[in-house]
Short mmCIF file of C-alpha atoms in Angstrom, two decimals:
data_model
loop_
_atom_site.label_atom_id
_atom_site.label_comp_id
_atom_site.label_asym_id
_atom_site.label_seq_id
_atom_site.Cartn_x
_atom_site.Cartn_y
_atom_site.Cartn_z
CA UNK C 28 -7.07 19.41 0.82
CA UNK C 29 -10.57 18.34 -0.97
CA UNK C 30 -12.61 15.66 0.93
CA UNK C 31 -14.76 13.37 -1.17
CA UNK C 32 -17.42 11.65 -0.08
CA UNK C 33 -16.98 7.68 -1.65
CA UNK C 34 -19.39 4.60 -2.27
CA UNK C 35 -18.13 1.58 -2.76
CA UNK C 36 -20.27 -1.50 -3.78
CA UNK C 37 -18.51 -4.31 -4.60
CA UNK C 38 -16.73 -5.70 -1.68
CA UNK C 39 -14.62 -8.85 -3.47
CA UNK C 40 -10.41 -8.21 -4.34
CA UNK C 41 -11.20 -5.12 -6.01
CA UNK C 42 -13.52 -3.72 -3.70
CA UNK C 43 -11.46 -4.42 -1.27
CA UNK C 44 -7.97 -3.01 -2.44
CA UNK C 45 -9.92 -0.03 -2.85
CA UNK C 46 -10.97 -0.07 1.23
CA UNK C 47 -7.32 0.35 1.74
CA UNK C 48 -6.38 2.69 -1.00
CA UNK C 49 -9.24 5.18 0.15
CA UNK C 50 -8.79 4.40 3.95
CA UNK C 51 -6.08 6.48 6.01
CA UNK C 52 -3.40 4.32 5.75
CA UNK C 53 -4.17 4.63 2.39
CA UNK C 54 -4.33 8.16 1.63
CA UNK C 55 -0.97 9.06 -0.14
CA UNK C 56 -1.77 8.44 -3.91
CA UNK C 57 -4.92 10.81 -3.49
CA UNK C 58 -2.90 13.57 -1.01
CA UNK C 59 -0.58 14.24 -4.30
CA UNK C 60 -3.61 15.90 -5.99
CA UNK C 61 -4.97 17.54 -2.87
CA UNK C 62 -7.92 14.72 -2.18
CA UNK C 63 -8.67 13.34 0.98
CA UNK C 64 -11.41 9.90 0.95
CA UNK C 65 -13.80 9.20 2.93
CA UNK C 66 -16.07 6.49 2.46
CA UNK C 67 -19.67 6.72 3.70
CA UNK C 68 -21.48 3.37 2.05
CA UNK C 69 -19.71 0.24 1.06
CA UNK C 70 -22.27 -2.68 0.32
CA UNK C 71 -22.42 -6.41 -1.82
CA UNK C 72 -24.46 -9.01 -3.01
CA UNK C 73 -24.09 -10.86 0.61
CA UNK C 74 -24.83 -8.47 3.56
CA UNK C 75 -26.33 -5.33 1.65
CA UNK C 76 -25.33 -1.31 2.32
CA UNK C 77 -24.05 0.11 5.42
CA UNK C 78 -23.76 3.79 5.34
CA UNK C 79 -22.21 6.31 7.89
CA UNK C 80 -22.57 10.20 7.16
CA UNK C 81 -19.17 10.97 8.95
CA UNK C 82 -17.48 8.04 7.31
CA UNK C 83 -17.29 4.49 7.59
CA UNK C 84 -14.23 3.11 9.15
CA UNK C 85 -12.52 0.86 6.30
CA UNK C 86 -10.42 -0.85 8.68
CA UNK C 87 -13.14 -2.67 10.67
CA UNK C 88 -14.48 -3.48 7.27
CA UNK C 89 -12.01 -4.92 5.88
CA UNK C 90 -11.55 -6.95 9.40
CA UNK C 91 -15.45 -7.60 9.24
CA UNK C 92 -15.17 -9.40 5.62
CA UNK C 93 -11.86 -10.69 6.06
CA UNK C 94 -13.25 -13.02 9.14
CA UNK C 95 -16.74 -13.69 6.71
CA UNK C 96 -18.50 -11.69 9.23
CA UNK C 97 -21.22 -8.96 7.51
CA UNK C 98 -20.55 -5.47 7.10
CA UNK C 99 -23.97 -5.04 8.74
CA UNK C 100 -22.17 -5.35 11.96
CA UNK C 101 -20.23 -2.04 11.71
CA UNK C 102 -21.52 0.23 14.68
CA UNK C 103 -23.53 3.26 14.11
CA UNK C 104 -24.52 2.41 10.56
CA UNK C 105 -27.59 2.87 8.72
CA UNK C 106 -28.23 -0.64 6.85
CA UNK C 107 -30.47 -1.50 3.78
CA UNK C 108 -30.62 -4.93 2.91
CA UNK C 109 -30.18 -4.14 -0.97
CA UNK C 110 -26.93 -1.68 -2.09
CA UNK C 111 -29.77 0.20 -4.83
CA UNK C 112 -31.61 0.82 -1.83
CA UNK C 113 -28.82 2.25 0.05
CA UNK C 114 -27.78 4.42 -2.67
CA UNK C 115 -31.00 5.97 -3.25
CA UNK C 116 -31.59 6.53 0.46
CA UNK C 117 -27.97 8.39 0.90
CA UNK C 118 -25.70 10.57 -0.70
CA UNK C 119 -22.11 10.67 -2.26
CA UNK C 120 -19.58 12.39 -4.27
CA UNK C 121 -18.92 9.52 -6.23
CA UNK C 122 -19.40 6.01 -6.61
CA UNK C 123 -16.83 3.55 -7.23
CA UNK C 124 -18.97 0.82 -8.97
CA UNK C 125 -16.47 -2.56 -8.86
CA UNK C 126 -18.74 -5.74 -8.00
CA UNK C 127 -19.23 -8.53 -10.77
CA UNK C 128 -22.82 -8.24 -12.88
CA UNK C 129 -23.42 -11.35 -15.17
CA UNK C 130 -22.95 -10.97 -19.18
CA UNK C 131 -27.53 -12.50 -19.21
CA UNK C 132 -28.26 -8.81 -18.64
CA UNK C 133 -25.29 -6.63 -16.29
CA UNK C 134 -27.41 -6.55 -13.31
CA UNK C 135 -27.45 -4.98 -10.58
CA UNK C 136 -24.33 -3.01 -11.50
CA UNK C 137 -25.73 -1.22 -14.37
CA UNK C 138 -28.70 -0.04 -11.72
CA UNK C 139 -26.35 1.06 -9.46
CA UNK C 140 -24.91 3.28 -11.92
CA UNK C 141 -28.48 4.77 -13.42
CA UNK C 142 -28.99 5.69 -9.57
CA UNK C 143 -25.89 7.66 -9.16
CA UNK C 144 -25.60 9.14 -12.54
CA UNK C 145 -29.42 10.02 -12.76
CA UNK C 146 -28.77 11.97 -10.01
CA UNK C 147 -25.10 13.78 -11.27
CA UNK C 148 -23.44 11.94 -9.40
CA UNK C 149 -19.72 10.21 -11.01
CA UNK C 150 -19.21 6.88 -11.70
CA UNK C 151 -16.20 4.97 -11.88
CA UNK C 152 -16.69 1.16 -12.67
CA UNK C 153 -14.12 -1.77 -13.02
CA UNK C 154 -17.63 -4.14 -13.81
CA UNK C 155 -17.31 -5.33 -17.22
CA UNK C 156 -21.08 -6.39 -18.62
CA UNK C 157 -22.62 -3.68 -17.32
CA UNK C 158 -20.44 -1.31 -19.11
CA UNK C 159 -20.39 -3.69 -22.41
CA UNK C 160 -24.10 -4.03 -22.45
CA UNK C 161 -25.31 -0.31 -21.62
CA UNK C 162 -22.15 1.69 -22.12
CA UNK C 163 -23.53 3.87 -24.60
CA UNK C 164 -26.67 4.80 -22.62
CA UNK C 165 -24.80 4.81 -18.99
CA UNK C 166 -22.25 7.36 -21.10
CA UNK C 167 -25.44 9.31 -22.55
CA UNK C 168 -26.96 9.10 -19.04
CA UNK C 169 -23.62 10.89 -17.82
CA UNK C 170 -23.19 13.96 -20.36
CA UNK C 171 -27.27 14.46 -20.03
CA UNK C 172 -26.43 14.73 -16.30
CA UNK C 173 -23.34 16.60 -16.73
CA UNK C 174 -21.43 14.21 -14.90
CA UNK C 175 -18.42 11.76 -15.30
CA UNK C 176 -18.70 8.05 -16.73
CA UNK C 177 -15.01 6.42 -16.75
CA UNK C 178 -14.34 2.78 -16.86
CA UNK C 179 -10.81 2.34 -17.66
CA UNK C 180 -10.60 -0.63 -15.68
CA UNK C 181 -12.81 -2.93 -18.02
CA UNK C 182 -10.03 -3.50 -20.37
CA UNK C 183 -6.55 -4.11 -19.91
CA UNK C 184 -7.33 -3.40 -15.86
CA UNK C 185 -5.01 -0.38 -14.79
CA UNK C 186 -3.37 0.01 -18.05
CA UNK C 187 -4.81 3.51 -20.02
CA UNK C 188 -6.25 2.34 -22.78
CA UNK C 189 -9.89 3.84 -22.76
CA UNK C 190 -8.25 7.05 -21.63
CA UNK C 191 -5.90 7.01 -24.29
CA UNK C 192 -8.38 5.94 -27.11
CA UNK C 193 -10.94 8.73 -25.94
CA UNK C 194 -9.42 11.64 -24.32
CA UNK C 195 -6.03 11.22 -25.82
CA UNK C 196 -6.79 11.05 -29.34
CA UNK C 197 -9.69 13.62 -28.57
CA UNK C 198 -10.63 15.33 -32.34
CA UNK C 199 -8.84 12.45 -34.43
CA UNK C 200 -11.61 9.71 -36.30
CA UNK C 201 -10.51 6.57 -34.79
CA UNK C 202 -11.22 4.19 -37.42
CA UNK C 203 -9.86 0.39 -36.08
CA UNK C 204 -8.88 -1.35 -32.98
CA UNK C 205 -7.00 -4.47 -32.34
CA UNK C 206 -5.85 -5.74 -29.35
CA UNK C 207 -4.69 -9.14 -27.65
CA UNK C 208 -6.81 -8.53 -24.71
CA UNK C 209 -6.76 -12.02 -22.73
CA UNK C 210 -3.18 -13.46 -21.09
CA UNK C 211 -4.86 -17.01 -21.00
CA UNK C 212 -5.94 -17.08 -24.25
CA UNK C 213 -2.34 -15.66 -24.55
CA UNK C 214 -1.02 -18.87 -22.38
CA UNK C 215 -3.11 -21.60 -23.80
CA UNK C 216 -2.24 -21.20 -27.52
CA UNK C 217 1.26 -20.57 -26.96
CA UNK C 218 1.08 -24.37 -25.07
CA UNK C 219 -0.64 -25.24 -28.37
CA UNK C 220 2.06 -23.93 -30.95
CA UNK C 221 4.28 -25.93 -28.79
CA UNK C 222 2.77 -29.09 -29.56
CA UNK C 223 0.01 -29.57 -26.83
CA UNK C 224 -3.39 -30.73 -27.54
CA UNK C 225 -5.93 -27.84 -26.29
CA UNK C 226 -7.06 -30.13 -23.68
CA UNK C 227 -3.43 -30.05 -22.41
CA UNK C 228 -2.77 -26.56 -22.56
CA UNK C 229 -6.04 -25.61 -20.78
CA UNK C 230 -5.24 -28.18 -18.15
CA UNK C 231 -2.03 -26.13 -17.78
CA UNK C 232 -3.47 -22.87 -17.70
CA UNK C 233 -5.59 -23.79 -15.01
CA UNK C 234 -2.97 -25.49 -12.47
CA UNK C 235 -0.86 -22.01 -13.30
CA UNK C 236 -4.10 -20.33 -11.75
CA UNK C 237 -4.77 -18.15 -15.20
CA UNK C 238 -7.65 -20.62 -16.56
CA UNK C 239 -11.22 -21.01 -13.82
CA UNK C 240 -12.30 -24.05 -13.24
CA UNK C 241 -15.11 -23.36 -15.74
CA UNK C 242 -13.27 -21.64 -18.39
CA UNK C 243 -15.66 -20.54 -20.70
CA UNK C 244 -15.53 -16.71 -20.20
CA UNK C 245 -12.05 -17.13 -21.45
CA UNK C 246 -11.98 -20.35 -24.05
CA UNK C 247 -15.24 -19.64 -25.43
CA UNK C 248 -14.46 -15.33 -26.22
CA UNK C 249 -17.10 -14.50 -23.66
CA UNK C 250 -14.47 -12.13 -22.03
CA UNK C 251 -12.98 -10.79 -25.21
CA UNK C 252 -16.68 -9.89 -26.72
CA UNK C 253 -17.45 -7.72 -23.51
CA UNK C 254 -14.35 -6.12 -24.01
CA UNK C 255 -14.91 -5.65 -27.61
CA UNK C 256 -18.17 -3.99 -26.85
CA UNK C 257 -17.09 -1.87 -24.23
CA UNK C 258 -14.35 -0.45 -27.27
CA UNK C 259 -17.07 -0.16 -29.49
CA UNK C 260 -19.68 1.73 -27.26
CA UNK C 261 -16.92 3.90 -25.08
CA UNK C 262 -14.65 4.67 -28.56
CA UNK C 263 -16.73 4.40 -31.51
CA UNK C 264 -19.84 5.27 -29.59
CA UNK C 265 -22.36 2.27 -31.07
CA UNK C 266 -24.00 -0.22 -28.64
CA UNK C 267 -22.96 -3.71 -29.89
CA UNK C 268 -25.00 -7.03 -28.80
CA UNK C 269 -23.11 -10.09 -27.98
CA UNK C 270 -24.53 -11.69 -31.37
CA UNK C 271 -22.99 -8.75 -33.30
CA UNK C 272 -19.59 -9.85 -32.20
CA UNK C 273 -18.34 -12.74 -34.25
CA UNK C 274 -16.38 -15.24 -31.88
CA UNK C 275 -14.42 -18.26 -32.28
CA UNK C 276 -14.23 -20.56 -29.67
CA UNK C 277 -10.28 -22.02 -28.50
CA UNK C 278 -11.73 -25.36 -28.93
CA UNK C 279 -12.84 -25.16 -32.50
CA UNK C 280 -9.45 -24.40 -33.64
CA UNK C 281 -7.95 -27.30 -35.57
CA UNK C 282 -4.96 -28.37 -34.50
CA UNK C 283 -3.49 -28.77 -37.91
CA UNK C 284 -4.18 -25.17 -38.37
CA UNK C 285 -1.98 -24.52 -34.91
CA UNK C 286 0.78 -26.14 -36.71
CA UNK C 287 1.01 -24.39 -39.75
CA UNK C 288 1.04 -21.66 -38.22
CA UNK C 289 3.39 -22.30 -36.40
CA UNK C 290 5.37 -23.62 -38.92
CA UNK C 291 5.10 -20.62 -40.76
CA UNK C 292 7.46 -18.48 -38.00
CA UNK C 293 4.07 -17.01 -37.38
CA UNK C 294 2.42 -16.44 -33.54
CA UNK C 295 -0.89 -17.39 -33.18
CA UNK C 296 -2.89 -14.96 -31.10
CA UNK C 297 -6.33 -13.97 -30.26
CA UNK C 298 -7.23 -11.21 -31.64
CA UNK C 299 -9.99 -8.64 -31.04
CA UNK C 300 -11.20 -6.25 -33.33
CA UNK C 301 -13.25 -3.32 -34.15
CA UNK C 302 -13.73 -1.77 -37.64
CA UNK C 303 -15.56 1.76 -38.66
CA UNK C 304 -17.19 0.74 -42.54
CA UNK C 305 -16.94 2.65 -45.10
CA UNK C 306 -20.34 4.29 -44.51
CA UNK C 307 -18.61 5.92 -41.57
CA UNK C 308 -20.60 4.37 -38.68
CA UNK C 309 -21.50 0.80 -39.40
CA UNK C 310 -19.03 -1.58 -37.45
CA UNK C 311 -17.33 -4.91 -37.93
CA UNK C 312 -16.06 -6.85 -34.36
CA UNK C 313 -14.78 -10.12 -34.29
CA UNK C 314 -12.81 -12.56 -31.48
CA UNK C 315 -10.49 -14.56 -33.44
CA UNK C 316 -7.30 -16.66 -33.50
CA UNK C 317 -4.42 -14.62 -36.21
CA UNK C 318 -1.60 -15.95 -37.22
CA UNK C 319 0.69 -12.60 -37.05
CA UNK C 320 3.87 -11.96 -38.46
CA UNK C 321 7.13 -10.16 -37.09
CA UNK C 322 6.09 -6.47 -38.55
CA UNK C 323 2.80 -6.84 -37.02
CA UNK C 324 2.70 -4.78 -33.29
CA UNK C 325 0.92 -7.28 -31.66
CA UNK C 326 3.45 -10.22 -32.43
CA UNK C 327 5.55 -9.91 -29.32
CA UNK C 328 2.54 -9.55 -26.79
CA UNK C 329 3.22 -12.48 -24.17
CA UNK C 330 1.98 -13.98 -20.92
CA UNK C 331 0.09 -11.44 -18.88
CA UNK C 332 1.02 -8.69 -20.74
CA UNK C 333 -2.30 -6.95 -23.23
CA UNK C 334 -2.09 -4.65 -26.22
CA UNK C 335 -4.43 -2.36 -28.50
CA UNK C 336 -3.47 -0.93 -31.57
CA UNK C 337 -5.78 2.30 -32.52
CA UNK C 338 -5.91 3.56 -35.98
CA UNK C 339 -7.07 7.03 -36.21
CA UNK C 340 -7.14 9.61 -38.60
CA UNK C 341 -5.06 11.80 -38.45
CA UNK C 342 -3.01 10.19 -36.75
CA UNK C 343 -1.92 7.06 -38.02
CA UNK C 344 -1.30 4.16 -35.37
CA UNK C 345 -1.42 4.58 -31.95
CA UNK C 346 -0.12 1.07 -29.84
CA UNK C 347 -0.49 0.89 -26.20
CA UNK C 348 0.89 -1.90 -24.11
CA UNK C 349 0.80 -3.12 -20.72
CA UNK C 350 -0.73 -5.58 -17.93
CA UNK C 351 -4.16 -6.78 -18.19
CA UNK C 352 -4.99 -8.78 -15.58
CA UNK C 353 -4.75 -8.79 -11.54
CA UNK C 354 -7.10 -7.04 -8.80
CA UNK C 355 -4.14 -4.55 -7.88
CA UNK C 356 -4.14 -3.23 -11.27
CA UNK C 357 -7.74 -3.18 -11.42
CA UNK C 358 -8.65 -1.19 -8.35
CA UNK C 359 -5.29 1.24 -9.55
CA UNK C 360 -7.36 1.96 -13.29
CA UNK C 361 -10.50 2.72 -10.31
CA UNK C 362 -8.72 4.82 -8.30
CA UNK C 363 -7.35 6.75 -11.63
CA UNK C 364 -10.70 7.45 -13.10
CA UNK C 365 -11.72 8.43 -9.33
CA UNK C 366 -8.88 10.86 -9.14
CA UNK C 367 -9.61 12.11 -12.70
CA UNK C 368 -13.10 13.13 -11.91
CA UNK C 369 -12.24 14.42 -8.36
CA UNK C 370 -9.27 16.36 -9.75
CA UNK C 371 -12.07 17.86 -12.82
CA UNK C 372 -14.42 19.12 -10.28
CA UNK C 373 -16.97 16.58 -11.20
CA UNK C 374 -16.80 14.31 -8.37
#
């Protein structure tokens, strides 16, 4: 059995499903490919980074945050007020990377990951900007190092898409990507084909819980260009800007439009998409509402459920399905990646 040494910063649902995952009650998913956990720093935005060479004990954390009490109160651990201050002050075999950066500039996740990976150390990151602002150099970063970079978890959660569009079509050109990568997108214009205004439908999606109370990450593409930019830096390998990513907004959608659409025994989804030009590495990426049609694979994509469809050469099309949203799938595509690089003797 192989003991590796974990950091885990980010402390909110995903952080914390992780506590458990990677704690000993926890240990079964990793025992099945000879790994044993420990973790020896866990920190957040709140209390800072607690670290304990011999391992912290996730229980009391998790019994510590549960009761809003700070991790700073775990006994016999070093403390830092500021989790890039407690990584550069310790040491780890990897670091599980899942707290929630802003799309202004990804910060302080994408720090957090320069410390570890400057130093060879793995990353494995469920924190979307981060990854959609500075994948290509946090990748870069990685291979310099000789170290891992995986963040499968930053689109379509635990379901392997950025495995599958990387390692899985390893040697093929991919050459497109299209996916319906947001279940309340999903939610709201399915209200709308039904005859709801899109005040209505949002109104909906947020008493079923799928919609925030400010829903502008989702409404307003903010969500869908990150995850458009991850594609496009982690698959195609070019560093997109949020401008570069043409986006329409749920609420400029006419609803005349909605019900033609629908009219036309069409479904009206949002689609993403990512297109290689003809000069071979220019790149087209747009957020949009499609009306698609019965023969297209992304017509029966419903509720929570995601899809990409990856067109590589030689290939041909390549569709993968599955859930997108939901902290249990999110910490499962972190503990994945962690297992991959643990299992690859990079971690």
């Amino acid at each position: 059995m192989r003991r590796i040494d974990v950091w885990v910063v980010g402390l909110g649902t995903v952080g914390r499903w992780l506590l458990r995952r990677l704690g000993p009650e926890g240990d079964a998913p990793l025992s099945r490919h000879g790994l044993a956990a420990r973790v020896v720093g866990a920190g957040n935005a709140r209390d800072g980074f607690v670290h304990r060479s011999d391992g912290l004990d996730t229980g009391l954390l998790l019994e510590l945050l549960d009761a809003g009490r700070p991790i700073s109160e775990h006994p016999g651990a070093e403390r830092w007020g500021d989790s890039l201050d407690g990584l550069a002050a310790t040491r780890a075999d990897v670091l599980a990377e899942v707290s929630a950066s802003p799309r202004s500039d990804g910060e302080p996740g994408a720090a957090h990951m320069r410390e570890a990976l400057g130093r060879g150390i793995p990353v494995v990151t469920s924190n979307k900007w981060p990854v959609a602002l500075h994948g290509v150099e946090l990748s870069e970063l990685a291979a310099t190092q000789g170290t891992a970079f995986r963040a499968e978890s930053t689109v379509m959660s635990g379901t392997p898409v950025l495995s599958t569009l990387s390692d899985g079509v390893a040697g093929a050109t991919v050459t497109a990507v299209r996916g319906v990568l947001s279940a309340t997108v999903n939610f709201i214009l399915s209200r709308m084909a039904e005859g709801d205004r899109y005040d209505e439908a949002l109104a909906r999606a947020q008493r079923a819980g799928l919609a925030e109370r400010d829903p502008a990450a989702d409404v307003d593409g903010h969500d869908e260009t990150a995850k458009a930019m991850i594609l496009a830096g982690l698959v195609f390998g070019s560093q997109l800007r949020p401008g570069d990513v043409a986006c329409t907004s749920l609420g400029e959608l006419d609803p005349g439009e909605v019900e033609a659409v629908a009219g036309g025994g069409a479904r009206l989804r949002s689609v993403t998409s990512i297109e290689r030009g003809t000069d071979g590495a220019s790149l087209t990426a747009r957020v949009r509402p499609e009306g698609l049609q019965r023969d297209d694979p992304l017509w029966g994509v419903d509720g929570s459920e995601n899809a990409v469809v990856c067109s590589a050469d030689p290939i041909g099309k390549v569709t993968v399905t599955g859930p997108g949203a939901g902290p249990a799938l999110a910490g499962q595509g972190v503990l994945s990646d962690l297992i991959v690089v643990a299992t690859r003797g990079r971690a």
